[in-house]
Amino acid sequence: MTNDGYFAKSRPEMLVYFPAVPGRVLDVGCGQGGFGALLKARAPATEVWGVEPVAQAHAQAQRVLDRALCGSFDAGLDLPPGSFDTVVFNDSLEHLPDPQAALALALRLLRPGGCVVASIPNVRYGPHLREVLFQADWRYRDEGILDRTHLRFFTRRSIVRSFAEAGLRVQRIEGITPCWRGPRLWLARALLPSGMQDMLYLQFAVVATPA
């Protein structure tokens, strides 16, 4: 994929899931480094490392992050164990062939008291289910739930289970990027049973700590 806009997204809505001073952060799938730049702008003492497999995006990330590594997120990277306060997966876990191994590696990289923060697409998203159930279609696109580069798909329940199996306990999981806003969202929340509320959100924001 060569779409610069795809790698330039800064994800400001994820800032609220970080402490005021995040310490040393590893951004997995950092793109052009936009999110790391936001973290550093909010707290200049923050040290942000990034991992990005796409060379063009990595070249941009090198300009704004403290360190950027080009390659896949695996044990072969030069990453010091037990040295990061936060490991971030902003819409990157679903692009990895083995998310479980990636979470287990993130756990090994955390300092005591550290956490994993992630944004993960929700395959139970209402508009996606409508297309599957009523249009009988499963059509890949350049981005979104059926981004053609997605290798894995998650629901709220499978997210919690995947983190637990990797040795991480989910402390916070919230739907973000709702399909509607304002009164329509309020009405949908009021009418939908609690077990279906997750269908309103494109992604889940997750904060997890070592179990």
PDB file of C-alpha atoms in Angstrom:
ATOM      1  CA  MET A   1       0.000   0.000   0.000  1.00  0.00           C
ATOM      2  CA  THR A   2       1.401   3.399  -0.974  1.00  0.00           C
ATOM      3  CA  ASN A   3      -1.401   5.767   0.098  1.00  0.00           C
ATOM      4  CA  ASP A   4       0.372   8.417   2.198  1.00  0.00           C
ATOM      5  CA  GLY A   5      -2.862   9.394   3.952  1.00  0.00           C
ATOM      6  CA  TYR A   6      -3.183   5.850   5.271  1.00  0.00           C
ATOM      7  CA  PHE A   7       0.123   6.154   7.144  1.00  0.00           C
ATOM      8  CA  ALA A   8      -0.321   9.790   8.182  1.00  0.00           C
ATOM      9  CA  LYS A   9      -3.258   9.306  10.568  1.00  0.00           C
ATOM     10  CA  SER A  10      -2.346  10.682  13.979  1.00  0.00           C
ATOM     11  CA  ARG A  11      -5.216   9.149  16.049  1.00  0.00           C
ATOM     12  CA  PRO A  12      -5.676  12.004  18.587  1.00  0.00           C
ATOM     13  CA  GLU A  13      -8.697  10.200  20.089  1.00  0.00           C
ATOM     14  CA  MET A  14      -6.295   7.650  21.613  1.00  0.00           C
ATOM     15  CA  LEU A  15      -4.436  10.226  23.728  1.00  0.00           C
ATOM     16  CA  VAL A  16      -6.976   9.936  26.548  1.00  0.00           C
ATOM     17  CA  TYR A  17      -5.872   6.346  27.169  1.00  0.00           C
ATOM     18  CA  PHE A  18      -2.343   7.428  28.113  1.00  0.00           C
ATOM     19  CA  PRO A  19      -1.015   8.849  31.380  1.00  0.00           C
ATOM     20  CA  ALA A  20      -0.044  12.523  31.324  1.00  0.00           C
ATOM     21  CA  VAL A  21       3.631  11.496  31.136  1.00  0.00           C
ATOM     22  CA  PRO A  22       3.802   8.198  29.194  1.00  0.00           C
ATOM     23  CA  GLY A  23       7.569   7.666  29.677  1.00  0.00           C
ATOM     24  CA  ARG A  24       9.219   5.581  26.981  1.00  0.00           C
ATOM     25  CA  VAL A  25       6.702   4.447  24.366  1.00  0.00           C
ATOM     26  CA  LEU A  26       6.978   1.861  21.603  1.00  0.00           C
ATOM     27  CA  ASP A  27       4.518   2.487  18.754  1.00  0.00           C
ATOM     28  CA  VAL A  28       4.047  -0.715  16.745  1.00  0.00           C
ATOM     29  CA  GLY A  29       2.981   0.063  13.192  1.00  0.00           C
ATOM     30  CA  CYS A  30       3.786   3.722  13.738  1.00  0.00           C
ATOM     31  CA  GLY A  31       3.198   4.781  10.113  1.00  0.00           C
ATOM     32  CA  GLN A  32       4.740   8.195   9.548  1.00  0.00           C
ATOM     33  CA  GLY A  33       4.994   8.829  13.291  1.00  0.00           C
ATOM     34  CA  GLY A  34       1.947  11.065  13.651  1.00  0.00           C
ATOM     35  CA  PHE A  35       0.709   9.577  16.914  1.00  0.00           C
ATOM     36  CA  GLY A  36       4.165   9.615  18.467  1.00  0.00           C
ATOM     37  CA  ALA A  37       4.508  13.268  17.485  1.00  0.00           C
ATOM     38  CA  LEU A  38       1.236  14.017  19.287  1.00  0.00           C
ATOM     39  CA  LEU A  39       2.484  12.272  22.424  1.00  0.00           C
ATOM     40  CA  LYS A  40       5.721  14.274  22.342  1.00  0.00           C
ATOM     41  CA  ALA A  41       3.856  17.540  21.743  1.00  0.00           C
ATOM     42  CA  ARG A  42       1.662  16.887  24.796  1.00  0.00           C
ATOM     43  CA  ALA A  43       4.563  15.764  27.017  1.00  0.00           C
ATOM     44  CA  PRO A  44       7.955  16.744  25.531  1.00  0.00           C
ATOM     45  CA  ALA A  45       9.823  14.434  27.926  1.00  0.00           C
ATOM     46  CA  THR A  46       8.178  11.414  26.285  1.00  0.00           C
ATOM     47  CA  GLU A  47      10.578   9.183  24.371  1.00  0.00           C
ATOM     48  CA  VAL A  48       8.888   7.477  21.424  1.00  0.00           C
ATOM     49  CA  TRP A  49      10.265   4.557  19.457  1.00  0.00           C
ATOM     50  CA  GLY A  50       8.438   3.229  16.416  1.00  0.00           C
ATOM     51  CA  VAL A  51       8.324   0.035  14.378  1.00  0.00           C
ATOM     52  CA  GLU A  52       7.100   0.281  10.781  1.00  0.00           C
ATOM     53  CA  PRO A  53       7.481  -2.325   7.996  1.00  0.00           C
ATOM     54  CA  VAL A  54       6.736   0.032   5.081  1.00  0.00           C
ATOM     55  CA  ALA A  55       9.943   1.804   4.040  1.00  0.00           C
ATOM     56  CA  GLN A  56       8.334   5.042   2.818  1.00  0.00           C
ATOM     57  CA  ALA A  57       6.376   5.527   6.031  1.00  0.00           C
ATOM     58  CA  HIS A  58       9.401   4.536   8.125  1.00  0.00           C
ATOM     59  CA  ALA A  59      11.495   7.242   6.446  1.00  0.00           C
ATOM     60  CA  GLN A  60       8.951   9.863   7.563  1.00  0.00           C
ATOM     61  CA  ALA A  61       8.760   8.424  11.091  1.00  0.00           C
ATOM     62  CA  GLN A  62      12.531   8.754  11.498  1.00  0.00           C
ATOM     63  CA  ARG A  63      12.133  12.529  11.244  1.00  0.00           C
ATOM     64  CA  VAL A  64       9.702  12.883  14.151  1.00  0.00           C
ATOM     65  CA  LEU A  65      10.375   9.982  16.556  1.00  0.00           C
ATOM     66  CA  ASP A  66      13.344   9.384  18.833  1.00  0.00           C
ATOM     67  CA  ARG A  67      14.046   6.092  17.091  1.00  0.00           C
ATOM     68  CA  ALA A  68      12.270   4.250  14.267  1.00  0.00           C
ATOM     69  CA  LEU A  69      12.982   0.676  13.226  1.00  0.00           C
ATOM     70  CA  CYS A  70      12.020  -0.644   9.793  1.00  0.00           C
ATOM     71  CA  GLY A  71      10.772  -4.212   9.857  1.00  0.00           C
ATOM     72  CA  SER A  72       8.196  -6.614  11.216  1.00  0.00           C
ATOM     73  CA  PHE A  73       7.398  -6.608  14.917  1.00  0.00           C
ATOM     74  CA  ASP A  74       9.064  -9.811  16.083  1.00  0.00           C
ATOM     75  CA  ALA A  75      11.884 -11.064  18.279  1.00  0.00           C
ATOM     76  CA  GLY A  76      14.431 -10.297  15.559  1.00  0.00           C
ATOM     77  CA  LEU A  77      14.162  -6.545  16.122  1.00  0.00           C
ATOM     78  CA  ASP A  78      16.746  -4.710  18.233  1.00  0.00           C
ATOM     79  CA  LEU A  79      14.370  -3.927  21.101  1.00  0.00           C
ATOM     80  CA  PRO A  80      15.603  -4.074  24.708  1.00  0.00           C
ATOM     81  CA  PRO A  81      13.402  -6.238  26.974  1.00  0.00           C
ATOM     82  CA  GLY A  82      11.810  -4.604  30.002  1.00  0.00           C
ATOM     83  CA  SER A  83      12.503  -1.069  28.813  1.00  0.00           C
ATOM     84  CA  PHE A  84       9.177   0.454  27.683  1.00  0.00           C
ATOM     85  CA  ASP A  85       6.465   2.016  29.811  1.00  0.00           C
ATOM     86  CA  THR A  86       3.847   1.662  27.080  1.00  0.00           C
ATOM     87  CA  VAL A  87       3.579  -0.461  23.942  1.00  0.00           C
ATOM     88  CA  VAL A  88       1.026   0.853  21.437  1.00  0.00           C
ATOM     89  CA  PHE A  89      -0.885  -1.000  18.718  1.00  0.00           C
ATOM     90  CA  ASN A  90      -2.992   1.621  16.946  1.00  0.00           C
ATOM     91  CA  ASP A  91      -4.852  -0.482  14.378  1.00  0.00           C
ATOM     92  CA  SER A  92      -1.830  -2.696  13.809  1.00  0.00           C
ATOM     93  CA  LEU A  93      -2.514  -6.020  15.587  1.00  0.00           C
ATOM     94  CA  GLU A  94      -4.985  -7.057  12.896  1.00  0.00           C
ATOM     95  CA  HIS A  95      -2.260  -6.659  10.258  1.00  0.00           C
ATOM     96  CA  LEU A  96       0.052  -9.164  11.951  1.00  0.00           C
ATOM     97  CA  PRO A  97       0.146 -12.875  11.073  1.00  0.00           C
ATOM     98  CA  ASP A  98       0.327 -13.831  14.763  1.00  0.00           C
ATOM     99  CA  PRO A  99      -1.227 -11.198  17.071  1.00  0.00           C
ATOM    100  CA  GLN A 100      -0.810 -13.538  20.046  1.00  0.00           C
ATOM    101  CA  ALA A 101       2.960 -13.661  19.567  1.00  0.00           C
ATOM    102  CA  ALA A 102       3.033  -9.869  19.144  1.00  0.00           C
ATOM    103  CA  LEU A 103       1.214  -9.346  22.452  1.00  0.00           C
ATOM    104  CA  ALA A 104       3.519 -11.813  24.190  1.00  0.00           C
ATOM    105  CA  LEU A 105       6.525  -9.899  22.823  1.00  0.00           C
ATOM    106  CA  ALA A 106       5.004  -6.607  23.992  1.00  0.00           C
ATOM    107  CA  LEU A 107       4.668  -8.116  27.473  1.00  0.00           C
ATOM    108  CA  ARG A 108       8.391  -8.968  27.522  1.00  0.00           C
ATOM    109  CA  LEU A 109       9.279  -5.424  26.454  1.00  0.00           C
ATOM    110  CA  LEU A 110       7.314  -3.730  29.263  1.00  0.00           C
ATOM    111  CA  ARG A 111       8.889  -2.288  32.377  1.00  0.00           C
ATOM    112  CA  PRO A 112       7.273  -3.130  35.736  1.00  0.00           C
ATOM    113  CA  GLY A 113       4.068  -1.116  35.937  1.00  0.00           C
ATOM    114  CA  GLY A 114       3.878  -0.728  32.154  1.00  0.00           C
ATOM    115  CA  CYS A 115       0.856  -1.233  29.929  1.00  0.00           C
ATOM    116  CA  VAL A 116      -0.266  -2.036  26.406  1.00  0.00           C
ATOM    117  CA  VAL A 117      -2.612   0.430  24.674  1.00  0.00           C
ATOM    118  CA  ALA A 118      -4.379  -0.615  21.489  1.00  0.00           C
ATOM    119  CA  SER A 119      -7.018   0.404  18.993  1.00  0.00           C
ATOM    120  CA  ILE A 120      -8.545  -2.667  17.340  1.00  0.00           C
ATOM    121  CA  PRO A 121     -11.242  -2.830  14.621  1.00  0.00           C
ATOM    122  CA  ASN A 122     -14.525  -4.452  15.608  1.00  0.00           C
ATOM    123  CA  VAL A 123     -15.771  -7.058  13.109  1.00  0.00           C
ATOM    124  CA  ARG A 124     -19.212  -6.922  14.810  1.00  0.00           C
ATOM    125  CA  TYR A 125     -19.597  -3.297  13.656  1.00  0.00           C
ATOM    126  CA  GLY A 126     -23.234  -2.777  12.595  1.00  0.00           C
ATOM    127  CA  PRO A 127     -22.669  -1.418   9.056  1.00  0.00           C
ATOM    128  CA  HIS A 128     -20.305  -4.326   8.344  1.00  0.00           C
ATOM    129  CA  LEU A 129     -22.815  -6.896   9.619  1.00  0.00           C
ATOM    130  CA  ARG A 130     -25.552  -5.286   7.529  1.00  0.00           C
ATOM    131  CA  GLU A 131     -23.459  -5.797   4.412  1.00  0.00           C
ATOM    132  CA  VAL A 132     -22.743  -9.434   5.319  1.00  0.00           C
ATOM    133  CA  LEU A 133     -26.269 -10.374   6.429  1.00  0.00           C
ATOM    134  CA  PHE A 134     -28.476  -8.416   4.034  1.00  0.00           C
ATOM    135  CA  GLN A 135     -26.243  -7.902   1.003  1.00  0.00           C
ATOM    136  CA  ALA A 136     -24.536 -11.315   1.335  1.00  0.00           C
ATOM    137  CA  ASP A 137     -21.211  -9.661   0.560  1.00  0.00           C
ATOM    138  CA  TRP A 138     -17.706  -9.570   2.026  1.00  0.00           C
ATOM    139  CA  ARG A 139     -15.833  -6.988  -0.028  1.00  0.00           C
ATOM    140  CA  TYR A 140     -12.303  -5.887   0.825  1.00  0.00           C
ATOM    141  CA  ARG A 141     -11.432  -2.195   0.644  1.00  0.00           C
ATOM    142  CA  ASP A 142      -8.446   0.123   1.064  1.00  0.00           C
ATOM    143  CA  GLU A 143      -9.298   0.761   4.727  1.00  0.00           C
ATOM    144  CA  GLY A 144     -11.907   0.055   7.388  1.00  0.00           C
ATOM    145  CA  ILE A 145     -13.064  -3.290   8.832  1.00  0.00           C
ATOM    146  CA  LEU A 146     -12.323  -5.101   5.582  1.00  0.00           C
ATOM    147  CA  ASP A 147      -9.029  -3.373   4.882  1.00  0.00           C
ATOM    148  CA  ARG A 148      -7.422  -5.648   2.302  1.00  0.00           C
ATOM    149  CA  THR A 149      -4.252  -5.872   4.441  1.00  0.00           C
ATOM    150  CA  HIS A 150      -6.057  -7.200   7.539  1.00  0.00           C
ATOM    151  CA  LEU A 151      -5.007 -10.728   8.450  1.00  0.00           C
ATOM    152  CA  ARG A 152      -7.075 -11.149  11.634  1.00  0.00           C
ATOM    153  CA  PHE A 153     -10.531 -10.041  12.835  1.00  0.00           C
ATOM    154  CA  PHE A 154     -11.662  -9.332  16.391  1.00  0.00           C
ATOM    155  CA  THR A 155     -14.781  -8.906  18.512  1.00  0.00           C
ATOM    156  CA  ARG A 156     -14.851  -7.414  21.986  1.00  0.00           C
ATOM    157  CA  ARG A 157     -14.852 -10.870  23.554  1.00  0.00           C
ATOM    158  CA  SER A 158     -12.039 -12.228  21.412  1.00  0.00           C
ATOM    159  CA  ILE A 159      -9.911  -9.153  22.199  1.00  0.00           C
ATOM    160  CA  VAL A 160     -10.163  -9.798  25.937  1.00  0.00           C
ATOM    161  CA  ARG A 161      -9.431 -13.498  25.425  1.00  0.00           C
ATOM    162  CA  SER A 162      -6.436 -12.859  23.131  1.00  0.00           C
ATOM    163  CA  PHE A 163      -4.866 -10.480  25.628  1.00  0.00           C
ATOM    164  CA  ALA A 164      -5.467 -12.915  28.491  1.00  0.00           C
ATOM    165  CA  GLU A 165      -3.873 -15.781  26.571  1.00  0.00           C
ATOM    166  CA  ALA A 166      -0.802 -13.591  26.006  1.00  0.00           C
ATOM    167  CA  GLY A 167      -0.490 -12.873  29.739  1.00  0.00           C
ATOM    168  CA  LEU A 168      -2.201  -9.457  29.745  1.00  0.00           C
ATOM    169  CA  ARG A 169      -5.263  -8.397  31.719  1.00  0.00           C
ATOM    170  CA  VAL A 170      -7.578  -5.894  30.012  1.00  0.00           C
ATOM    171  CA  GLN A 171      -8.206  -3.058  32.467  1.00  0.00           C
ATOM    172  CA  ARG A 172     -10.236  -0.869  30.133  1.00  0.00           C
ATOM    173  CA  ILE A 173     -12.030  -1.549  26.842  1.00  0.00           C
ATOM    174  CA  GLU A 174     -14.298   1.024  25.218  1.00  0.00           C
ATOM    175  CA  GLY A 175     -15.971   1.442  21.856  1.00  0.00           C
ATOM    176  CA  ILE A 176     -14.664   4.378  19.821  1.00  0.00           C
ATOM    177  CA  THR A 177     -15.548   5.847  16.418  1.00  0.00           C
ATOM    178  CA  PRO A 178     -19.338   5.274  16.611  1.00  0.00           C
ATOM    179  CA  CYS A 179     -21.389   4.832  13.444  1.00  0.00           C
ATOM    180  CA  TRP A 180     -23.626   7.712  14.550  1.00  0.00           C
ATOM    181  CA  ARG A 181     -23.208  10.751  16.769  1.00  0.00           C
ATOM    182  CA  GLY A 182     -25.507  13.011  18.742  1.00  0.00           C
ATOM    183  CA  PRO A 183     -29.184  12.080  19.253  1.00  0.00           C
ATOM    184  CA  ARG A 184     -29.057   9.040  16.925  1.00  0.00           C
ATOM    185  CA  LEU A 185     -26.262   7.499  19.008  1.00  0.00           C
ATOM    186  CA  TRP A 186     -28.078   8.252  22.278  1.00  0.00           C
ATOM    187  CA  LEU A 187     -31.267   6.641  20.908  1.00  0.00           C
ATOM    188  CA  ALA A 188     -29.385   3.556  19.692  1.00  0.00           C
ATOM    189  CA  ARG A 189     -27.746   3.145  23.098  1.00  0.00           C
ATOM    190  CA  ALA A 190     -31.153   3.396  24.775  1.00  0.00           C
ATOM    191  CA  LEU A 191     -32.820   0.860  22.475  1.00  0.00           C
ATOM    192  CA  LEU A 192     -30.124  -1.765  21.963  1.00  0.00           C
ATOM    193  CA  PRO A 193     -29.678  -4.513  24.578  1.00  0.00           C
ATOM    194  CA  SER A 194     -26.373  -4.340  26.431  1.00  0.00           C
ATOM    195  CA  GLY A 195     -25.062  -7.389  24.547  1.00  0.00           C
ATOM    196  CA  MET A 196     -25.455  -5.562  21.219  1.00  0.00           C
ATOM    197  CA  GLN A 197     -24.055  -2.146  22.147  1.00  0.00           C
ATOM    198  CA  ASP A 198     -20.665  -3.091  20.690  1.00  0.00           C
ATOM    199  CA  MET A 199     -22.210  -3.066  17.195  1.00  0.00           C
ATOM    200  CA  LEU A 200     -22.244   0.749  17.315  1.00  0.00           C
ATOM    201  CA  TYR A 201     -18.450   1.112  17.256  1.00  0.00           C
ATOM    202  CA  LEU A 202     -15.899   0.736  14.498  1.00  0.00           C
ATOM    203  CA  GLN A 203     -13.040   0.105  16.946  1.00  0.00           C
ATOM    204  CA  PHE A 204     -12.259  -0.702  20.544  1.00  0.00           C
ATOM    205  CA  ALA A 205      -9.700   1.178  22.618  1.00  0.00           C
ATOM    206  CA  VAL A 206      -7.926  -1.179  25.002  1.00  0.00           C
ATOM    207  CA  VAL A 207      -5.636  -0.670  27.997  1.00  0.00           C
ATOM    208  CA  ALA A 208      -4.033  -3.824  29.400  1.00  0.00           C
ATOM    209  CA  THR A 209      -1.434  -4.629  32.044  1.00  0.00           C
ATOM    210  CA  PRO A 210       0.586  -7.764  32.808  1.00  0.00           C
ATOM    211  CA  ALA A 211      -1.643 -10.366  34.409  1.00  0.00           C
TER     212      ALA A 211
END
